Amino acid sequence: MPDERIHHKLNFIRMIKKAIPPFLICLIAAFFFYKMKVPNVIPLYDGEIPNSRRSVNYENYRYDPGDILIVSAVLRPTLTIFLPTEKKSTGAAVIICPGGGYINLAMGYEGEDVARRFNESGIAAFVLKYRIPNDSTMMRKETGPLQDAQRAILVIRTRAKEFGIDPNRIGIMGFSAGGHLASTAGTHFEKDYIDNPNHVSLRPDFMILIYPVISFNNHIAHLGSMHNLLGTHPSPDKINEFSNETKITDQTPPAFLVHAKDDDAVPFENSLVFADSLKKHHIPVKIFLYEKGGHGFGMNNKTSSQSWMDLCIRWIQTPELKD
């Protein structure tokens, strides 16, 4: 696996190649590598990674059409840290879980690009490169990603002062299958799936769920995500355990949801059933539905002039989330 700081520098070279004559690339790249702030990447675990089998690390980075960065076969989870300037900082923070059907991670447009946008508005962001569930690399693959999400919350909450954030304003965000992971973290926090000797709260303070996989029940299930996480023939009990609309309680954190009604990959009913269940428990929820946009539009739904990201940032700053 290439060093992730090298990856960020290589990505920078890709961008400048599009706009700058080749004979200037070396000079300008050297200058900006000195000046630019490369995001800090830290391992998620200090030592042994829980729930892991010994296996060969074959993590892979690739760029799909449209310059979309995809990471697959993740065995060693990390956090990529994006902090706003001290002058801009609002104290809020968001852990970002990219999507990818629990088979890979769209680390660019559903991860790092979103983190930079949050920074522009004074919100700290942490992109979680979580483990891809796999029976050959995990003893219980259905809990591996959740362990990584809980560990991210633990690390960030414990180091909140160092990061310049409020430990009571740490949210979790996810796209598609990453939305399933984020909603799992927001509904399964009462049980510690990781070592937590100091009993730090693993409850996120809010959830942001973008065209999320929520349910593995009935016709609204995204079968690819379900099979990758739970196996091809999961038991009814396991399906229910990870259908997150069934796990909402009065302690579930507030949520902001976005979906397109014409999503033919993850039906928008996933967001509806989650929002309805939150309302039944009197949990604050805001849901924004686009008429069109399909699945996987990231921050920019080109069918609409309304930016869900702008709405989301304003929602994070509302009094009910700041108190």
mmCIF file of C-alpha atoms in Angstrom:
data_model
loop_
_atom_site.group_PDB
_atom_site.id
_atom_site.type_symbol
_atom_site.label_atom_id
_atom_site.label_comp_id
_atom_site.label_asym_id
_atom_site.label_seq_id
_atom_site.Cartn_x
_atom_site.Cartn_y
_atom_site.Cartn_z
ATOM 1 C CA MET A 1 0.000 0.000 0.000
ATOM 2 C CA PRO A 2 1.488 3.420 -0.938
ATOM 3 C CA ASP A 3 2.053 5.907 1.857
ATOM 4 C CA GLU A 4 -1.078 8.081 2.034
ATOM 5 C CA ARG A 5 0.895 11.325 2.135
ATOM 6 C CA ILE A 6 2.493 10.288 -1.147
ATOM 7 C CA HIS A 7 -1.027 9.617 -2.464
ATOM 8 C CA HIS A 8 -2.079 13.197 -1.666
ATOM 9 C CA LYS A 9 1.000 14.558 -3.432
ATOM 10 C CA LEU A 10 0.386 12.357 -6.465
ATOM 11 C CA ASN A 11 -3.192 13.569 -6.560
ATOM 12 C CA PHE A 12 -1.920 17.145 -6.555
ATOM 13 C CA ILE A 13 0.331 16.385 -9.526
ATOM 14 C CA ARG A 14 -2.668 14.957 -11.395
ATOM 15 C CA MET A 15 -4.504 18.252 -10.944
ATOM 16 C CA ILE A 16 -1.695 20.547 -12.049
ATOM 17 C CA LYS A 17 -0.909 18.381 -15.085
ATOM 18 C CA LYS A 18 -4.289 19.352 -16.514
ATOM 19 C CA ALA A 19 -3.547 23.064 -16.430
ATOM 20 C CA ILE A 20 0.240 23.581 -16.586
ATOM 21 C CA PRO A 21 2.811 22.896 -19.336
ATOM 22 C CA PRO A 22 5.048 19.943 -18.479
ATOM 23 C CA PHE A 23 8.273 21.965 -18.246
ATOM 24 C CA LEU A 24 6.812 23.945 -15.312
ATOM 25 C CA ILE A 25 5.429 20.992 -13.367
ATOM 26 C CA CYS A 26 8.575 20.056 -11.446
ATOM 27 C CA LEU A 27 9.280 23.627 -10.321
ATOM 28 C CA ILE A 28 5.722 24.432 -9.276
ATOM 29 C CA ALA A 29 5.103 21.060 -7.654
ATOM 30 C CA ALA A 30 8.250 21.402 -5.548
ATOM 31 C CA PHE A 31 7.128 24.866 -4.382
ATOM 32 C CA PHE A 32 3.615 23.777 -3.471
ATOM 33 C CA PHE A 33 4.735 20.597 -1.732
ATOM 34 C CA TYR A 34 6.693 22.906 0.529
ATOM 35 C CA LYS A 35 3.821 25.332 1.030
ATOM 36 C CA MET A 36 0.698 23.190 0.911
ATOM 37 C CA LYS A 37 -0.642 21.514 4.013
ATOM 38 C CA VAL A 38 -0.873 17.800 3.303
ATOM 39 C CA PRO A 39 -3.646 16.264 5.437
ATOM 40 C CA ASN A 40 -2.415 14.308 8.418
ATOM 41 C CA VAL A 41 -3.159 10.582 8.163
ATOM 42 C CA ILE A 42 -3.073 8.537 11.376
ATOM 43 C CA PRO A 43 -3.658 4.832 11.983
ATOM 44 C CA LEU A 44 -6.993 4.231 13.660
ATOM 45 C CA TYR A 45 -5.584 1.736 16.164
ATOM 46 C CA ASP A 46 -2.372 2.081 18.149
ATOM 47 C CA GLY A 47 -1.595 -1.632 18.160
ATOM 48 C CA GLU A 48 -3.408 -4.781 17.156
ATOM 49 C CA ILE A 49 -6.527 -4.259 15.067
ATOM 50 C CA PRO A 50 -9.476 -6.032 16.724
ATOM 51 C CA ASN A 51 -11.468 -8.744 14.991
ATOM 52 C CA SER A 52 -8.746 -9.333 12.386
ATOM 53 C CA ARG A 53 -7.262 -12.470 10.922
ATOM 54 C CA ARG A 54 -3.656 -12.600 9.743
ATOM 55 C CA SER A 55 -3.690 -11.901 6.020
ATOM 56 C CA VAL A 56 -1.708 -10.297 3.226
ATOM 57 C CA ASN A 57 -2.321 -6.571 2.807
ATOM 58 C CA TYR A 58 -3.331 -5.915 -0.800
ATOM 59 C CA GLU A 59 -5.051 -2.538 -0.390
ATOM 60 C CA ASN A 60 -5.444 -0.819 -3.729
ATOM 61 C CA TYR A 61 -5.926 2.755 -4.963
ATOM 62 C CA ARG A 62 -7.362 3.484 -8.384
ATOM 63 C CA TYR A 63 -8.978 6.357 -10.285
ATOM 64 C CA ASP A 64 -12.264 5.584 -12.032
ATOM 65 C CA PRO A 65 -13.554 7.711 -14.953
ATOM 66 C CA GLY A 66 -14.146 11.267 -13.816
ATOM 67 C CA ASP A 67 -10.986 11.184 -11.663
ATOM 68 C CA ILE A 68 -12.889 9.397 -8.876
ATOM 69 C CA LEU A 69 -10.551 7.949 -6.251
ATOM 70 C CA ILE A 70 -11.538 4.431 -5.141
ATOM 71 C CA VAL A 71 -9.805 2.441 -2.397
ATOM 72 C CA SER A 72 -10.455 -1.282 -2.054
ATOM 73 C CA ALA A 73 -9.404 -4.213 0.158
ATOM 74 C CA VAL A 74 -8.884 -2.020 3.224
ATOM 75 C CA LEU A 75 -7.302 -3.951 6.101
ATOM 76 C CA ARG A 76 -5.627 -1.167 8.067
ATOM 77 C CA PRO A 77 -8.091 1.605 8.880
ATOM 78 C CA THR A 78 -6.985 5.222 9.123
ATOM 79 C CA LEU A 79 -8.274 8.710 9.836
ATOM 80 C CA THR A 80 -7.362 11.565 7.512
ATOM 81 C CA ILE A 81 -7.562 14.786 9.508
ATOM 82 C CA PHE A 82 -8.807 18.049 8.007
ATOM 83 C CA LEU A 83 -8.858 20.959 10.460
ATOM 84 C CA PRO A 84 -10.117 24.491 9.748
ATOM 85 C CA THR A 85 -8.034 27.495 10.670
ATOM 86 C CA GLU A 86 -8.271 28.504 14.299
ATOM 87 C CA LYS A 87 -9.918 31.760 13.251
ATOM 88 C CA LYS A 88 -12.713 29.949 11.372
ATOM 89 C CA SER A 89 -13.235 27.039 13.762
ATOM 90 C CA THR A 90 -16.765 26.567 15.079
ATOM 91 C CA GLY A 91 -15.892 23.671 17.373
ATOM 92 C CA ALA A 92 -18.022 21.190 15.413
ATOM 93 C CA ALA A 93 -16.555 18.061 13.836
ATOM 94 C CA VAL A 94 -17.771 15.409 11.399
ATOM 95 C CA ILE A 95 -16.465 11.884 10.828
ATOM 96 C CA ILE A 96 -17.013 11.042 7.146
ATOM 97 C CA CYS A 97 -17.678 7.454 6.005
ATOM 98 C CA PRO A 98 -17.394 7.199 2.192
ATOM 99 C CA GLY A 99 -19.705 4.869 0.324
ATOM 100 C CA GLY A 100 -18.938 1.902 -1.870
ATOM 101 C CA GLY A 101 -21.362 -0.918 -1.137
ATOM 102 C CA TYR A 102 -19.134 -2.369 1.601
ATOM 103 C CA ILE A 103 -16.810 -3.495 -1.208
ATOM 104 C CA ASN A 104 -14.690 -0.360 -1.692
ATOM 105 C CA LEU A 105 -14.546 3.295 -0.613
ATOM 106 C CA ALA A 106 -15.112 6.432 -2.718
ATOM 107 C CA MET A 107 -12.493 8.347 -0.744
ATOM 108 C CA GLY A 108 -12.437 11.426 -2.968
ATOM 109 C CA TYR A 109 -15.825 12.864 -3.830
ATOM 110 C CA GLU A 110 -17.539 11.226 -0.833
ATOM 111 C CA GLY A 111 -14.624 11.827 1.513
ATOM 112 C CA GLU A 112 -11.787 14.282 1.113
ATOM 113 C CA ASP A 113 -13.691 16.731 -1.107
ATOM 114 C CA VAL A 114 -16.479 16.894 1.476
ATOM 115 C CA ALA A 115 -13.958 17.380 4.293
ATOM 116 C CA ARG A 116 -12.441 20.399 2.557
ATOM 117 C CA ARG A 117 -15.894 21.928 2.096
ATOM 118 C CA PHE A 118 -16.588 21.510 5.812
ATOM 119 C CA ASN A 119 -13.276 23.212 6.614
ATOM 120 C CA GLU A 120 -14.316 26.231 4.544
ATOM 121 C CA SER A 121 -17.215 26.659 6.992
ATOM 122 C CA GLY A 122 -15.096 26.170 10.107
ATOM 123 C CA ILE A 123 -16.052 22.519 10.716
ATOM 124 C CA ALA A 124 -13.345 19.946 11.411
ATOM 125 C CA ALA A 125 -13.579 16.764 9.352
ATOM 126 C CA PHE A 126 -12.082 13.311 9.685
ATOM 127 C CA VAL A 127 -12.306 10.927 6.733
ATOM 128 C CA LEU A 128 -12.576 7.356 7.976
ATOM 129 C CA LYS A 129 -10.962 4.703 5.817
ATOM 130 C CA TYR A 130 -12.812 1.791 7.380
ATOM 131 C CA ARG A 131 -12.193 -1.903 6.845
ATOM 132 C CA ILE A 132 -13.992 -3.679 4.043
ATOM 133 C CA PRO A 133 -15.925 -6.654 5.514
ATOM 134 C CA ASN A 134 -14.405 -9.957 4.454
ATOM 135 C CA ASP A 135 -14.564 -13.423 6.009
ATOM 136 C CA SER A 136 -10.937 -14.094 5.110
ATOM 137 C CA THR A 137 -9.676 -11.022 6.985
ATOM 138 C CA MET A 138 -12.163 -10.785 9.877
ATOM 139 C CA MET A 139 -13.567 -13.158 12.447
ATOM 140 C CA ARG A 140 -16.936 -11.336 12.403
ATOM 141 C CA LYS A 141 -17.089 -9.244 9.278
ATOM 142 C CA GLU A 142 -20.443 -7.635 10.139
ATOM 143 C CA THR A 143 -18.902 -5.811 13.127
ATOM 144 C CA GLY A 144 -15.587 -4.760 11.571
ATOM 145 C CA PRO A 145 -16.761 -1.452 10.038
ATOM 146 C CA LEU A 146 -18.770 -0.610 13.190
ATOM 147 C CA GLN A 147 -15.694 -1.181 15.338
ATOM 148 C CA ASP A 148 -13.806 1.275 13.148
ATOM 149 C CA ALA A 149 -16.570 3.880 13.425
ATOM 150 C CA GLN A 150 -16.666 3.526 17.208
ATOM 151 C CA ARG A 151 -12.896 3.739 17.404
ATOM 152 C CA ALA A 152 -12.963 6.941 15.327
ATOM 153 C CA ILE A 153 -15.447 8.499 17.745
ATOM 154 C CA LEU A 154 -13.317 7.398 20.696
ATOM 155 C CA VAL A 155 -10.073 8.787 19.252
ATOM 156 C CA ILE A 156 -11.581 12.125 18.251
ATOM 157 C CA ARG A 157 -13.533 12.628 21.468
ATOM 158 C CA THR A 158 -10.474 11.740 23.572
ATOM 159 C CA ARG A 159 -8.255 14.124 21.583
ATOM 160 C CA ALA A 160 -10.851 16.870 21.150
ATOM 161 C CA LYS A 161 -8.736 19.541 22.849
ATOM 162 C CA GLU A 162 -5.772 18.744 20.605
ATOM 163 C CA PHE A 163 -7.986 19.060 17.514
ATOM 164 C CA GLY A 164 -9.631 22.272 18.760
ATOM 165 C CA ILE A 165 -13.156 20.841 18.777
ATOM 166 C CA ASP A 166 -16.028 20.504 21.214
ATOM 167 C CA PRO A 167 -16.218 16.869 22.437
ATOM 168 C CA ASN A 168 -20.012 17.240 22.552
ATOM 169 C CA ARG A 169 -20.328 18.308 18.895
ATOM 170 C CA ILE A 170 -18.918 15.304 17.065
ATOM 171 C CA GLY A 171 -21.165 13.968 14.321
ATOM 172 C CA ILE A 172 -20.869 11.095 11.889
ATOM 173 C CA MET A 173 -21.671 11.245 8.182
ATOM 174 C CA GLY A 174 -22.033 8.552 5.559
ATOM 175 C CA PHE A 175 -22.827 8.145 1.885
ATOM 176 C CA SER A 176 -24.734 5.092 0.598
ATOM 177 C CA ALA A 177 -23.244 2.049 2.424
ATOM 178 C CA GLY A 178 -21.215 4.551 4.428
ATOM 179 C CA GLY A 179 -24.610 5.929 5.450
ATOM 180 C CA HIS A 180 -25.485 2.491 6.730
ATOM 181 C CA LEU A 181 -22.291 2.490 8.778
ATOM 182 C CA ALA A 182 -22.971 5.997 10.123
ATOM 183 C CA SER A 183 -26.552 5.093 11.048
ATOM 184 C CA THR A 184 -25.302 1.886 12.678
ATOM 185 C CA ALA A 185 -22.915 3.926 14.808
ATOM 186 C CA GLY A 186 -25.836 6.193 15.702
ATOM 187 C CA THR A 187 -28.134 3.328 16.723
ATOM 188 C CA HIS A 188 -25.749 0.750 18.245
ATOM 189 C CA PHE A 189 -23.687 2.968 20.552
ATOM 190 C CA GLU A 190 -24.991 1.470 23.786
ATOM 191 C CA LYS A 191 -22.766 -1.558 23.215
ATOM 192 C CA ASP A 192 -18.987 -1.144 23.012
ATOM 193 C CA TYR A 193 -17.616 -3.196 20.111
ATOM 194 C CA ILE A 194 -14.073 -2.035 20.928
ATOM 195 C CA ASP A 195 -11.947 -1.715 24.065
ATOM 196 C CA ASN A 196 -13.139 1.347 25.945
ATOM 197 C CA PRO A 197 -11.669 1.116 29.462
ATOM 198 C CA ASN A 198 -12.460 4.747 30.330
ATOM 199 C CA HIS A 199 -16.080 4.382 29.224
ATOM 200 C CA VAL A 200 -15.903 7.288 26.787
ATOM 201 C CA SER A 201 -19.281 7.900 25.160
ATOM 202 C CA LEU A 202 -19.384 6.313 21.705
ATOM 203 C CA ARG A 203 -22.644 8.045 20.814
ATOM 204 C CA PRO A 204 -22.245 10.486 17.911
ATOM 205 C CA ASP A 205 -23.900 13.829 18.641
ATOM 206 C CA PHE A 206 -25.619 13.906 15.238
ATOM 207 C CA MET A 207 -25.859 11.915 12.000
ATOM 208 C CA ILE A 208 -25.681 13.094 8.385
ATOM 209 C CA LEU A 209 -26.930 10.405 6.004
ATOM 210 C CA ILE A 210 -26.663 10.928 2.253
ATOM 211 C CA TYR A 211 -28.612 8.521 0.000
ATOM 212 C CA PRO A 212 -28.056 6.013 2.823
ATOM 213 C CA VAL A 213 -28.553 2.290 2.977
ATOM 214 C CA ILE A 214 -30.657 1.942 6.144
ATOM 215 C CA SER A 215 -32.722 -1.212 5.989
ATOM 216 C CA PHE A 216 -32.084 -4.812 4.953
ATOM 217 C CA ASN A 217 -35.784 -5.589 5.178
ATOM 218 C CA ASN A 218 -38.187 -6.240 2.300
ATOM 219 C CA HIS A 219 -38.099 -4.467 -1.040
ATOM 220 C CA ILE A 220 -36.070 -1.444 0.067
ATOM 221 C CA ALA A 221 -32.941 -3.423 0.955
ATOM 222 C CA HIS A 222 -29.763 -2.809 -1.013
ATOM 223 C CA LEU A 223 -28.826 -6.454 -1.518
ATOM 224 C CA GLY A 224 -25.223 -5.779 -2.509
ATOM 225 C CA SER A 225 -24.451 -3.973 0.745
ATOM 226 C CA MET A 226 -26.363 -6.547 2.777
ATOM 227 C CA HIS A 227 -24.575 -9.522 1.216
ATOM 228 C CA ASN A 228 -21.152 -7.906 1.518
ATOM 229 C CA LEU A 229 -21.724 -7.099 5.182
ATOM 230 C CA LEU A 230 -23.817 -10.050 6.413
ATOM 231 C CA GLY A 231 -23.202 -12.794 3.859
ATOM 232 C CA THR A 232 -25.412 -14.172 1.107
ATOM 233 C CA HIS A 233 -27.814 -15.983 3.437
ATOM 234 C CA PRO A 234 -28.088 -13.914 6.632
ATOM 235 C CA SER A 235 -30.422 -15.045 9.380
ATOM 236 C CA PRO A 236 -33.603 -13.051 10.102
ATOM 237 C CA ASP A 237 -32.102 -12.018 13.448
ATOM 238 C CA LYS A 238 -28.987 -10.635 11.771
ATOM 239 C CA ILE A 239 -31.050 -8.807 9.151
ATOM 240 C CA ASN A 240 -33.106 -7.200 11.902
ATOM 241 C CA GLU A 241 -30.020 -6.315 13.949
ATOM 242 C CA PHE A 242 -28.555 -4.280 11.084
ATOM 243 C CA SER A 243 -31.801 -2.776 9.764
ATOM 244 C CA ASN A 244 -31.236 0.452 11.577
ATOM 245 C CA GLU A 245 -34.754 1.856 11.420
ATOM 246 C CA THR A 246 -35.647 -0.858 13.958
ATOM 247 C CA LYS A 247 -32.954 0.234 16.449
ATOM 248 C CA ILE A 248 -34.008 3.807 17.131
ATOM 249 C CA THR A 249 -34.667 4.779 20.745
ATOM 250 C CA ASP A 250 -35.269 7.999 22.619
ATOM 251 C CA GLN A 251 -31.464 8.325 22.921
ATOM 252 C CA THR A 252 -30.728 8.182 19.197
ATOM 253 C CA PRO A 253 -28.977 11.367 17.989
ATOM 254 C CA PRO A 254 -30.599 13.869 15.583
ATOM 255 C CA ALA A 255 -30.230 13.253 11.858
ATOM 256 C CA PHE A 256 -30.023 15.101 8.540
ATOM 257 C CA LEU A 257 -30.941 12.980 5.503
ATOM 258 C CA VAL A 258 -30.667 13.543 1.750
ATOM 259 C CA HIS A 259 -31.997 11.321 -1.028
ATOM 260 C CA ALA A 260 -33.232 11.523 -4.609
ATOM 261 C CA LYS A 261 -36.661 10.087 -5.336
ATOM 262 C CA ASP A 262 -35.406 8.477 -8.555
ATOM 263 C CA ASP A 263 -32.549 6.629 -6.844
ATOM 264 C CA ASP A 264 -32.630 3.208 -8.528
ATOM 265 C CA ALA A 265 -29.799 1.737 -6.451
ATOM 266 C CA VAL A 266 -30.858 2.543 -2.886
ATOM 267 C CA PRO A 267 -34.599 3.353 -2.760
ATOM 268 C CA PHE A 268 -35.364 6.676 -1.093
ATOM 269 C CA GLU A 269 -37.751 4.809 1.211
ATOM 270 C CA ASN A 270 -34.617 3.971 3.218
ATOM 271 C CA SER A 271 -34.436 7.596 4.298
ATOM 272 C CA LEU A 272 -38.190 7.826 4.807
ATOM 273 C CA VAL A 273 -38.427 4.859 7.192
ATOM 274 C CA PHE A 274 -35.487 6.142 9.218
ATOM 275 C CA ALA A 275 -36.919 9.661 9.449
ATOM 276 C CA ASP A 276 -40.363 8.328 10.389
ATOM 277 C CA SER A 277 -38.919 6.197 13.168
ATOM 278 C CA LEU A 278 -36.922 9.144 14.517
ATOM 279 C CA LYS A 279 -40.077 11.267 14.578
ATOM 280 C CA LYS A 280 -41.950 8.595 16.518
ATOM 281 C CA HIS A 281 -39.287 8.910 19.207
ATOM 282 C CA HIS A 282 -39.368 12.730 19.049
ATOM 283 C CA ILE A 283 -35.792 12.896 17.735
ATOM 284 C CA PRO A 284 -35.045 16.029 15.665
ATOM 285 C CA VAL A 285 -34.694 15.121 11.990
ATOM 286 C CA LYS A 286 -34.473 17.029 8.727
ATOM 287 C CA ILE A 287 -34.944 15.204 5.436
ATOM 288 C CA PHE A 288 -34.315 16.783 2.033
ATOM 289 C CA LEU A 289 -35.570 14.941 -1.041
ATOM 290 C CA TYR A 290 -34.558 15.775 -4.593
ATOM 291 C CA GLU A 291 -36.993 14.907 -7.367
ATOM 292 C CA LYS A 292 -34.104 13.674 -9.502
ATOM 293 C CA GLY A 293 -30.423 12.940 -9.151
ATOM 294 C CA GLY A 294 -30.190 9.171 -9.010
ATOM 295 C CA HIS A 295 -27.567 7.626 -6.756
ATOM 296 C CA GLY A 296 -24.045 8.705 -5.917
ATOM 297 C CA PHE A 297 -24.169 12.406 -6.784
ATOM 298 C CA GLY A 298 -21.863 13.375 -3.926
ATOM 299 C CA MET A 299 -21.969 17.026 -2.927
ATOM 300 C CA ASN A 300 -23.361 18.200 -6.254
ATOM 301 C CA ASN A 301 -26.719 17.100 -7.591
ATOM 302 C CA LYS A 302 -26.560 18.566 -11.080
ATOM 303 C CA THR A 303 -30.331 18.306 -11.547
ATOM 304 C CA SER A 304 -31.014 21.000 -8.946
ATOM 305 C CA SER A 305 -29.738 24.439 -8.000
ATOM 306 C CA GLN A 306 -30.291 23.674 -4.304
ATOM 307 C CA SER A 307 -27.113 22.641 -2.511
ATOM 308 C CA TRP A 308 -27.847 20.067 0.180
ATOM 309 C CA MET A 309 -24.380 20.728 1.570
ATOM 310 C CA ASP A 310 -25.259 24.358 2.297
ATOM 311 C CA LEU A 311 -28.423 23.212 4.072
ATOM 312 C CA CYS A 312 -26.441 20.636 6.029
ATOM 313 C CA ILE A 313 -23.859 23.151 7.238
ATOM 314 C CA ARG A 314 -26.610 25.501 8.406
ATOM 315 C CA TRP A 315 -28.285 22.579 10.191
ATOM 316 C CA ILE A 316 -25.083 21.758 12.075
ATOM 317 C CA GLN A 317 -25.048 25.332 13.364
ATOM 318 C CA THR A 318 -28.645 25.262 14.625
ATOM 319 C CA PRO A 319 -29.150 25.852 18.365
ATOM 320 C CA GLU A 320 -30.522 22.349 19.004
ATOM 321 C CA LEU A 321 -27.199 20.864 17.880
ATOM 322 C CA LYS A 322 -24.991 23.497 19.517
ATOM 323 C CA ASP A 323 -26.501 23.244 22.988
#
